[in-house]
Amino acid sequence: MKRKKKTQTSKKRHLVAHYQPKSTITEQYRTIRSNIVFSSVDKQLKTIMVTSSGPGEGKSTTVANLGIVMAQQGKHVLIIDADMRKPTAHYTFALENRKGLTTILTKEHSLEESIQSTDIENLSVLTSGPIPPNPAELLSSVAMETFMKYALTLFDIVIFDTPPVLAVTDAQILANKCDGTVLVVRSDFTGIDVINKAKELLIKAQANIVGSVLNGKKMSKESYHYGSYYAEN
Amino acid sequence: MKDNVKRTIDFKEAFNIIKNRIWLIITITLLVTACSAIVTYVFMTPKYTTSTQIIVNQKSAQEQLYNTNAVQTNLQLVNTYTTIVNSRPVLNQVIKTMNLKMSVDTLRSKLNVTSEQNSQVFTIYVTDTSPDRAVQIANSVADAAKSQTKKIMQVDNVNTLSKAYLSDIKGPSSPNPKFNILVGFVIGLVISFGFVIFLKYFNNTVSNEEELERATGITVLGAITEINAQDIIRTPKKGAATDKEKRRNRIEA
């Protein structure tokens, strides 16, 4: 009984945009969503990848909530947990992880078999699947290209949650394939030189860096007042 | 690949760094100033200074005072006498007469003998924790100087111009609280600024969107504030109307 309660509260904490759609934080995710749309004037961004310099900066939470606010607009959104080394999406959305990205890429299962729907309308999640020994190879395979093309026929937007840029090369591989890359930076946490190193690696991979997200910013008095002006709760 | 990128800080950034840490600066400065005040008032013993003035001249005939040569000799003697005042025989006499329980060196450290240029007058300053004792020592030193020079120099030409009086002393000469507190304040400022600079130098992280954009050149799409604090503030009690709803209901009724 206790364990169920714990996953319930932690799920609620992570999926703020769904459980507290009128909160200030959800509005912040909506702002990011708008800014992503605004910054893609020439070409519409259909595949977006979210990464960070190092671990623990809030990529997965950002991916989840960004996906939710996009789905709330009526878009068909697919969140893919492309972090095949430390996947967390199945925890966030309380889903099974027996089938996922890895089983699709190894042709064990089809896309339709592997994606799972969520409580949130228009939002589907493709978990990572069982942890493979060769994530980078899988991501750079032809199967990945084929899969991505097919996914775009079924969904309006595909959001990838990836490993950190500096840890492994997975993020670089995906950045090369995605329309846009978003870099999550945790406030008071990541060193500036580390962020710039990650930026360098993404540029080398020819990523289209759409912008950055500052996560975990300490709330100032001003932002609280402005934020509560529109929020109703 | 460069590890430490050298950055120059412009005035606006420096101002922001100080502004963000202003409370730390104020706290440290106040703390150091308060320490300074405490040390001054609690730990420092007040000392009092008094003085007596001695004139060197010759007791013989009046005319000799205006004799240039005599005046010159007297001026040179002033220097000699100031040395004599600090000498062991004089100080020992003072110690014996006043029954002081201190060494010659200690007594000497309480004295400050100065002579005005081109003047036959020299001043003996005495500093002590007791104003009473300071006055007594001053006058005793003057007397001892007089008697010892008589004995040593075989000439009686030292006279007291003005004695030391207790009423001369208006207050302690040290410590100077205003000065100490000011010094404390300045040192506090220096320490606090140094600390802030130290913190900034080693804390290489960003805490707001402007810093992030300036440091990386990447457009900032937005910021997410911390979730925990938000949750606590934003979760309303089930069924309870918010203030806005209550007001709306009242108006509509």
PDB file of N, CA and C in Angstrom, chain A residues 82-145:
ATOM      1  N   ALA A  82      14.945   8.084 -25.015  1.00  0.00           N
ATOM      2  CA  ALA A  82      16.110   7.614 -25.763  1.00  0.00           C
ATOM      3  C   ALA A  82      17.336   7.484 -24.868  1.00  0.00           C
ATOM      4  N   ASP A  83      17.134   7.587 -23.561  1.00  0.00           N
ATOM      5  CA  ASP A  83      18.245   7.340 -22.643  1.00  0.00           C
ATOM      6  C   ASP A  83      18.220   5.860 -22.306  1.00  0.00           C
ATOM      7  N   MET A  84      18.934   5.095 -23.112  1.00  0.00           N
ATOM      8  CA  MET A  84      18.881   3.652 -22.947  1.00  0.00           C
ATOM      9  C   MET A  84      19.870   3.164 -21.910  1.00  0.00           C
ATOM     10  N   ARG A  85      20.531   4.126 -21.230  1.00  0.00           N
ATOM     11  CA  ARG A  85      21.479   3.721 -20.189  1.00  0.00           C
ATOM     12  C   ARG A  85      20.856   3.889 -18.809  1.00  0.00           C
ATOM     13  N   LYS A  86      20.084   4.992 -18.652  1.00  0.00           N
ATOM     14  CA  LYS A  86      19.403   5.213 -17.369  1.00  0.00           C
ATOM     15  C   LYS A  86      18.007   5.722 -17.645  1.00  0.00           C
ATOM     16  N   PRO A  87      17.143   4.871 -18.147  1.00  0.00           N
ATOM     17  CA  PRO A  87      15.809   5.320 -18.523  1.00  0.00           C
ATOM     18  C   PRO A  87      14.942   5.639 -17.306  1.00  0.00           C
ATOM     19  N   THR A  88      14.109   6.669 -17.418  1.00  0.00           N
ATOM     20  CA  THR A  88      13.249   7.034 -16.297  1.00  0.00           C
ATOM     21  C   THR A  88      11.799   7.280 -16.697  1.00  0.00           C
ATOM     22  N   ALA A  89      11.530   7.342 -18.005  1.00  0.00           N
ATOM     23  CA  ALA A  89      10.178   7.703 -18.447  1.00  0.00           C
ATOM     24  C   ALA A  89       9.123   6.740 -17.909  1.00  0.00           C
ATOM     25  N   HIS A  90       9.482   5.455 -17.846  1.00  0.00           N
ATOM     26  CA  HIS A  90       8.483   4.499 -17.377  1.00  0.00           C
ATOM     27  C   HIS A  90       8.154   4.734 -15.901  1.00  0.00           C
ATOM     28  N   TYR A  91       9.105   5.269 -15.153  1.00  0.00           N
ATOM     29  CA  TYR A  91       8.822   5.615 -13.754  1.00  0.00           C
ATOM     30  C   TYR A  91       7.904   6.832 -13.701  1.00  0.00           C
ATOM     31  N   THR A  92       8.266   7.843 -14.508  1.00  0.00           N
ATOM     32  CA  THR A  92       7.511   9.089 -14.485  1.00  0.00           C
ATOM     33  C   THR A  92       6.051   8.864 -14.816  1.00  0.00           C
ATOM     34  N   PHE A  93       5.810   8.062 -15.832  1.00  0.00           N
ATOM     35  CA  PHE A  93       4.431   7.849 -16.263  1.00  0.00           C
ATOM     36  C   PHE A  93       3.833   6.557 -15.721  1.00  0.00           C
ATOM     37  N   ALA A  94       4.559   5.885 -14.870  1.00  0.00           N
ATOM     38  CA  ALA A  94       4.111   4.621 -14.254  1.00  0.00           C
ATOM     39  C   ALA A  94       3.690   3.619 -15.323  1.00  0.00           C
ATOM     40  N   LEU A  95       4.651   3.288 -16.189  1.00  0.00           N
ATOM     41  CA  LEU A  95       4.370   2.363 -17.285  1.00  0.00           C
ATOM     42  C   LEU A  95       5.303   1.166 -17.225  1.00  0.00           C
ATOM     43  N   GLU A  96       4.947   0.143 -18.021  1.00  0.00           N
ATOM     44  CA  GLU A  96       5.812  -1.012 -18.139  1.00  0.00           C
ATOM     45  C   GLU A  96       6.981  -0.656 -19.052  1.00  0.00           C
ATOM     46  N   ASN A  97       8.080  -1.390 -18.891  1.00  0.00           N
ATOM     47  CA  ASN A  97       9.207  -1.134 -19.778  1.00  0.00           C
ATOM     48  C   ASN A  97       9.699  -2.404 -20.472  1.00  0.00           C
ATOM     49  N   ARG A  98       8.793  -3.360 -20.677  1.00  0.00           N
ATOM     50  CA  ARG A  98       9.245  -4.595 -21.330  1.00  0.00           C
ATOM     51  C   ARG A  98       9.424  -4.382 -22.823  1.00  0.00           C
ATOM     52  N   LYS A  99       8.588  -3.492 -23.353  1.00  0.00           N
ATOM     53  CA  LYS A  99       8.754  -3.144 -24.762  1.00  0.00           C
ATOM     54  C   LYS A  99       9.110  -1.671 -24.837  1.00  0.00           C
ATOM     55  N   GLY A 100       9.910  -1.323 -25.828  1.00  0.00           N
ATOM     56  CA  GLY A 100      10.266   0.083 -25.961  1.00  0.00           C
ATOM     57  C   GLY A 100      11.101   0.336 -27.192  1.00  0.00           C
ATOM     58  N   LEU A 101      11.874   1.393 -27.133  1.00  0.00           N
ATOM     59  CA  LEU A 101      12.681   1.797 -28.284  1.00  0.00           C
ATOM     60  C   LEU A 101      13.635   0.681 -28.710  1.00  0.00           C
ATOM     61  N   THR A 102      14.285   0.049 -27.744  1.00  0.00           N
ATOM     62  CA  THR A 102      15.260  -0.990 -28.087  1.00  0.00           C
ATOM     63  C   THR A 102      14.595  -2.156 -28.809  1.00  0.00           C
ATOM     64  N   THR A 103      13.374  -2.539 -28.365  1.00  0.00           N
ATOM     65  CA  THR A 103      12.744  -3.683 -29.013  1.00  0.00           C
ATOM     66  C   THR A 103      12.286  -3.325 -30.423  1.00  0.00           C
ATOM     67  N   ILE A 104      11.993  -2.067 -30.663  1.00  0.00           N
ATOM     68  CA  ILE A 104      11.644  -1.646 -32.026  1.00  0.00           C
ATOM     69  C   ILE A 104      12.876  -1.699 -32.918  1.00  0.00           C
ATOM     70  N   LEU A 105      13.985  -1.163 -32.397  1.00  0.00           N
ATOM     71  CA  LEU A 105      15.197  -1.089 -33.209  1.00  0.00           C
ATOM     72  C   LEU A 105      15.768  -2.480 -33.492  1.00  0.00           C
ATOM     73  N   THR A 106      15.519  -3.412 -32.616  1.00  0.00           N
ATOM     74  CA  THR A 106      15.994  -4.787 -32.853  1.00  0.00           C
ATOM     75  C   THR A 106      14.934  -5.612 -33.571  1.00  0.00           C
ATOM     76  N   LYS A 107      13.881  -4.911 -33.997  1.00  0.00           N
ATOM     77  CA  LYS A 107      12.806  -5.516 -34.789  1.00  0.00           C
ATOM     78  C   LYS A 107      12.057  -6.616 -34.043  1.00  0.00           C
ATOM     79  N   GLU A 108      12.110  -6.531 -32.716  1.00  0.00           N
ATOM     80  CA  GLU A 108      11.397  -7.516 -31.925  1.00  0.00           C
ATOM     81  C   GLU A 108       9.906  -7.212 -31.896  1.00  0.00           C
ATOM     82  N   HIS A 109       9.631  -5.899 -31.782  1.00  0.00           N
ATOM     83  CA  HIS A 109       8.232  -5.481 -31.775  1.00  0.00           C
ATOM     84  C   HIS A 109       8.059  -4.304 -32.732  1.00  0.00           C
ATOM     85  N   SER A 110       6.788  -4.046 -33.059  1.00  0.00           N
ATOM     86  CA  SER A 110       6.512  -2.914 -33.933  1.00  0.00           C
ATOM     87  C   SER A 110       6.289  -1.671 -33.087  1.00  0.00           C
ATOM     88  N   LEU A 111       6.235  -0.535 -33.760  1.00  0.00           N
ATOM     89  CA  LEU A 111       5.994   0.718 -33.055  1.00  0.00           C
ATOM     90  C   LEU A 111       4.648   0.684 -32.359  1.00  0.00           C
ATOM     91  N   GLU A 112       3.645   0.227 -33.102  1.00  0.00           N
ATOM     92  CA  GLU A 112       2.285   0.213 -32.542  1.00  0.00           C
ATOM     93  C   GLU A 112       2.202  -0.647 -31.305  1.00  0.00           C
ATOM     94  N   GLU A 113       3.007  -1.730 -31.298  1.00  0.00           N
ATOM     95  CA  GLU A 113       2.989  -2.623 -30.144  1.00  0.00           C
ATOM     96  C   GLU A 113       3.676  -1.989 -28.940  1.00  0.00           C
ATOM     97  N   SER A 114       4.671  -1.158 -29.226  1.00  0.00           N
ATOM     98  CA  SER A 114       5.550  -0.702 -28.146  1.00  0.00           C
ATOM     99  C   SER A 114       5.107   0.597 -27.481  1.00  0.00           C
ATOM    100  N   ILE A 115       4.452   1.490 -28.232  1.00  0.00           N
ATOM    101  CA  ILE A 115       4.089   2.766 -27.607  1.00  0.00           C
ATOM    102  C   ILE A 115       2.918   2.546 -26.664  1.00  0.00           C
ATOM    103  N   GLN A 116       2.890   3.365 -25.631  1.00  0.00           N
ATOM    104  CA  GLN A 116       1.834   3.248 -24.636  1.00  0.00           C
ATOM    105  C   GLN A 116       1.129   4.590 -24.501  1.00  0.00           C
ATOM    106  N   SER A 117      -0.170   4.536 -24.291  1.00  0.00           N
ATOM    107  CA  SER A 117      -0.894   5.789 -24.082  1.00  0.00           C
ATOM    108  C   SER A 117      -0.860   6.128 -22.594  1.00  0.00           C
ATOM    109  N   THR A 118      -1.162   7.379 -22.320  1.00  0.00           N
ATOM    110  CA  THR A 118      -1.110   7.838 -20.932  1.00  0.00           C
ATOM    111  C   THR A 118      -2.463   8.399 -20.519  1.00  0.00           C
ATOM    112  N   ASP A 119      -2.567   8.841 -19.269  1.00  0.00           N
ATOM    113  CA  ASP A 119      -3.793   9.493 -18.794  1.00  0.00           C
ATOM    114  C   ASP A 119      -4.060  10.763 -19.569  1.00  0.00           C
ATOM    115  N   ILE A 120      -3.005  11.281 -20.162  1.00  0.00           N
ATOM    116  CA  ILE A 120      -3.106  12.586 -20.821  1.00  0.00           C
ATOM    117  C   ILE A 120      -3.518  12.396 -22.273  1.00  0.00           C
ATOM    118  N   GLU A 121      -4.532  13.140 -22.656  1.00  0.00           N
ATOM    119  CA  GLU A 121      -5.031  13.038 -24.020  1.00  0.00           C
ATOM    120  C   GLU A 121      -3.972  13.503 -25.009  1.00  0.00           C
ATOM    121  N   ASN A 122      -3.879  12.834 -26.135  1.00  0.00           N
ATOM    122  CA  ASN A 122      -2.943  13.162 -27.218  1.00  0.00           C
ATOM    123  C   ASN A 122      -1.487  12.872 -26.896  1.00  0.00           C
ATOM    124  N   LEU A 123      -1.216  12.350 -25.706  1.00  0.00           N
ATOM    125  CA  LEU A 123       0.177  12.087 -25.360  1.00  0.00           C
ATOM    126  C   LEU A 123       0.441  10.590 -25.271  1.00  0.00           C
ATOM    127  N   SER A 124       1.419  10.137 -26.063  1.00  0.00           N
ATOM    128  CA  SER A 124       1.853   8.746 -25.974  1.00  0.00           C
ATOM    129  C   SER A 124       3.310   8.702 -25.570  1.00  0.00           C
ATOM    130  N   VAL A 125       3.694   7.584 -24.955  1.00  0.00           N
ATOM    131  CA  VAL A 125       5.069   7.449 -24.493  1.00  0.00           C
ATOM    132  C   VAL A 125       5.669   6.167 -25.043  1.00  0.00           C
ATOM    133  N   LEU A 126       6.883   6.275 -25.564  1.00  0.00           N
ATOM    134  CA  LEU A 126       7.654   5.095 -25.934  1.00  0.00           C
ATOM    135  C   LEU A 126       8.805   4.999 -24.943  1.00  0.00           C
ATOM    136  N   THR A 127       8.701   4.002 -24.053  1.00  0.00           N
ATOM    137  CA  THR A 127       9.760   3.870 -23.055  1.00  0.00           C
ATOM    138  C   THR A 127      11.024   3.332 -23.725  1.00  0.00           C
ATOM    139  N   SER A 128      12.092   3.229 -22.981  1.00  0.00           N
ATOM    140  CA  SER A 128      13.365   2.836 -23.593  1.00  0.00           C
ATOM    141  C   SER A 128      13.364   1.370 -23.986  1.00  0.00           C
ATOM    142  N   GLY A 129      12.698   0.573 -23.203  1.00  0.00           N
ATOM    143  CA  GLY A 129      12.805  -0.871 -23.430  1.00  0.00           C
ATOM    144  C   GLY A 129      13.957  -1.411 -22.604  1.00  0.00           C
ATOM    145  N   PRO A 130      14.237  -2.726 -22.704  1.00  0.00           N
ATOM    146  CA  PRO A 130      15.323  -3.310 -21.914  1.00  0.00           C
ATOM    147  C   PRO A 130      16.662  -2.662 -22.278  1.00  0.00           C
ATOM    148  N   ILE A 131      17.512  -2.496 -21.299  1.00  0.00           N
ATOM    149  CA  ILE A 131      18.778  -1.791 -21.522  1.00  0.00           C
ATOM    150  C   ILE A 131      19.696  -2.610 -22.430  1.00  0.00           C
ATOM    151  N   PRO A 132      20.109  -2.042 -23.568  1.00  0.00           N
ATOM    152  CA  PRO A 132      20.946  -2.791 -24.507  1.00  0.00           C
ATOM    153  C   PRO A 132      22.421  -2.591 -24.196  1.00  0.00           C
ATOM    154  N   PRO A 133      23.291  -3.416 -24.763  1.00  0.00           N
ATOM    155  CA  PRO A 133      24.727  -3.223 -24.550  1.00  0.00           C
ATOM    156  C   PRO A 133      25.334  -2.191 -25.483  1.00  0.00           C
ATOM    157  N   ASN A 134      24.576  -1.802 -26.510  1.00  0.00           N
ATOM    158  CA  ASN A 134      25.135  -0.917 -27.535  1.00  0.00           C
ATOM    159  C   ASN A 134      24.186   0.227 -27.906  1.00  0.00           C
ATOM    160  N   PRO A 135      23.888   1.104 -26.953  1.00  0.00           N
ATOM    161  CA  PRO A 135      22.918   2.160 -27.231  1.00  0.00           C
ATOM    162  C   PRO A 135      23.333   3.077 -28.395  1.00  0.00           C
ATOM    163  N   ALA A 136      24.592   3.464 -28.422  1.00  0.00           N
ATOM    164  CA  ALA A 136      25.037   4.405 -29.447  1.00  0.00           C
ATOM    165  C   ALA A 136      24.862   3.813 -30.850  1.00  0.00           C
ATOM    166  N   GLU A 137      25.204   2.537 -30.979  1.00  0.00           N
ATOM    167  CA  GLU A 137      25.072   1.887 -32.289  1.00  0.00           C
ATOM    168  C   GLU A 137      23.613   1.828 -32.714  1.00  0.00           C
ATOM    169  N   LEU A 138      22.744   1.507 -31.749  1.00  0.00           N
ATOM    170  CA  LEU A 138      21.323   1.431 -32.063  1.00  0.00           C
ATOM    171  C   LEU A 138      20.802   2.776 -32.557  1.00  0.00           C
ATOM    172  N   LEU A 139      21.241   3.845 -31.882  1.00  0.00           N
ATOM    173  CA  LEU A 139      20.751   5.172 -32.236  1.00  0.00           C
ATOM    174  C   LEU A 139      21.263   5.622 -33.600  1.00  0.00           C
ATOM    175  N   SER A 140      22.435   5.147 -33.992  1.00  0.00           N
ATOM    176  CA  SER A 140      22.969   5.587 -35.271  1.00  0.00           C
ATOM    177  C   SER A 140      22.658   4.600 -36.396  1.00  0.00           C
ATOM    178  N   SER A 141      21.795   3.630 -36.108  1.00  0.00           N
ATOM    179  CA  SER A 141      21.496   2.611 -37.114  1.00  0.00           C
ATOM    180  C   SER A 141      20.475   3.108 -38.121  1.00  0.00           C
ATOM    181  N   VAL A 142      20.368   2.384 -39.213  1.00  0.00           N
ATOM    182  CA  VAL A 142      19.377   2.712 -40.243  1.00  0.00           C
ATOM    183  C   VAL A 142      17.985   2.505 -39.688  1.00  0.00           C
ATOM    184  N   ALA A 143      17.845   1.496 -38.862  1.00  0.00           N
ATOM    185  CA  ALA A 143      16.547   1.204 -38.255  1.00  0.00           C
ATOM    186  C   ALA A 143      16.020   2.439 -37.521  1.00  0.00           C
ATOM    187  N   MET A 144      16.921   3.187 -36.909  1.00  0.00           N
ATOM    188  CA  MET A 144      16.516   4.387 -36.180  1.00  0.00           C
ATOM    189  C   MET A 144      15.945   5.411 -37.155  1.00  0.00           C
ATOM    190  N   GLU A 145      16.628   5.609 -38.268  1.00  0.00           N
ATOM    191  CA  GLU A 145      16.158   6.548 -39.282  1.00  0.00           C
ATOM    192  C   GLU A 145      14.767   6.173 -39.754  1.00  0.00           C
TER     193      GLU A 145
END
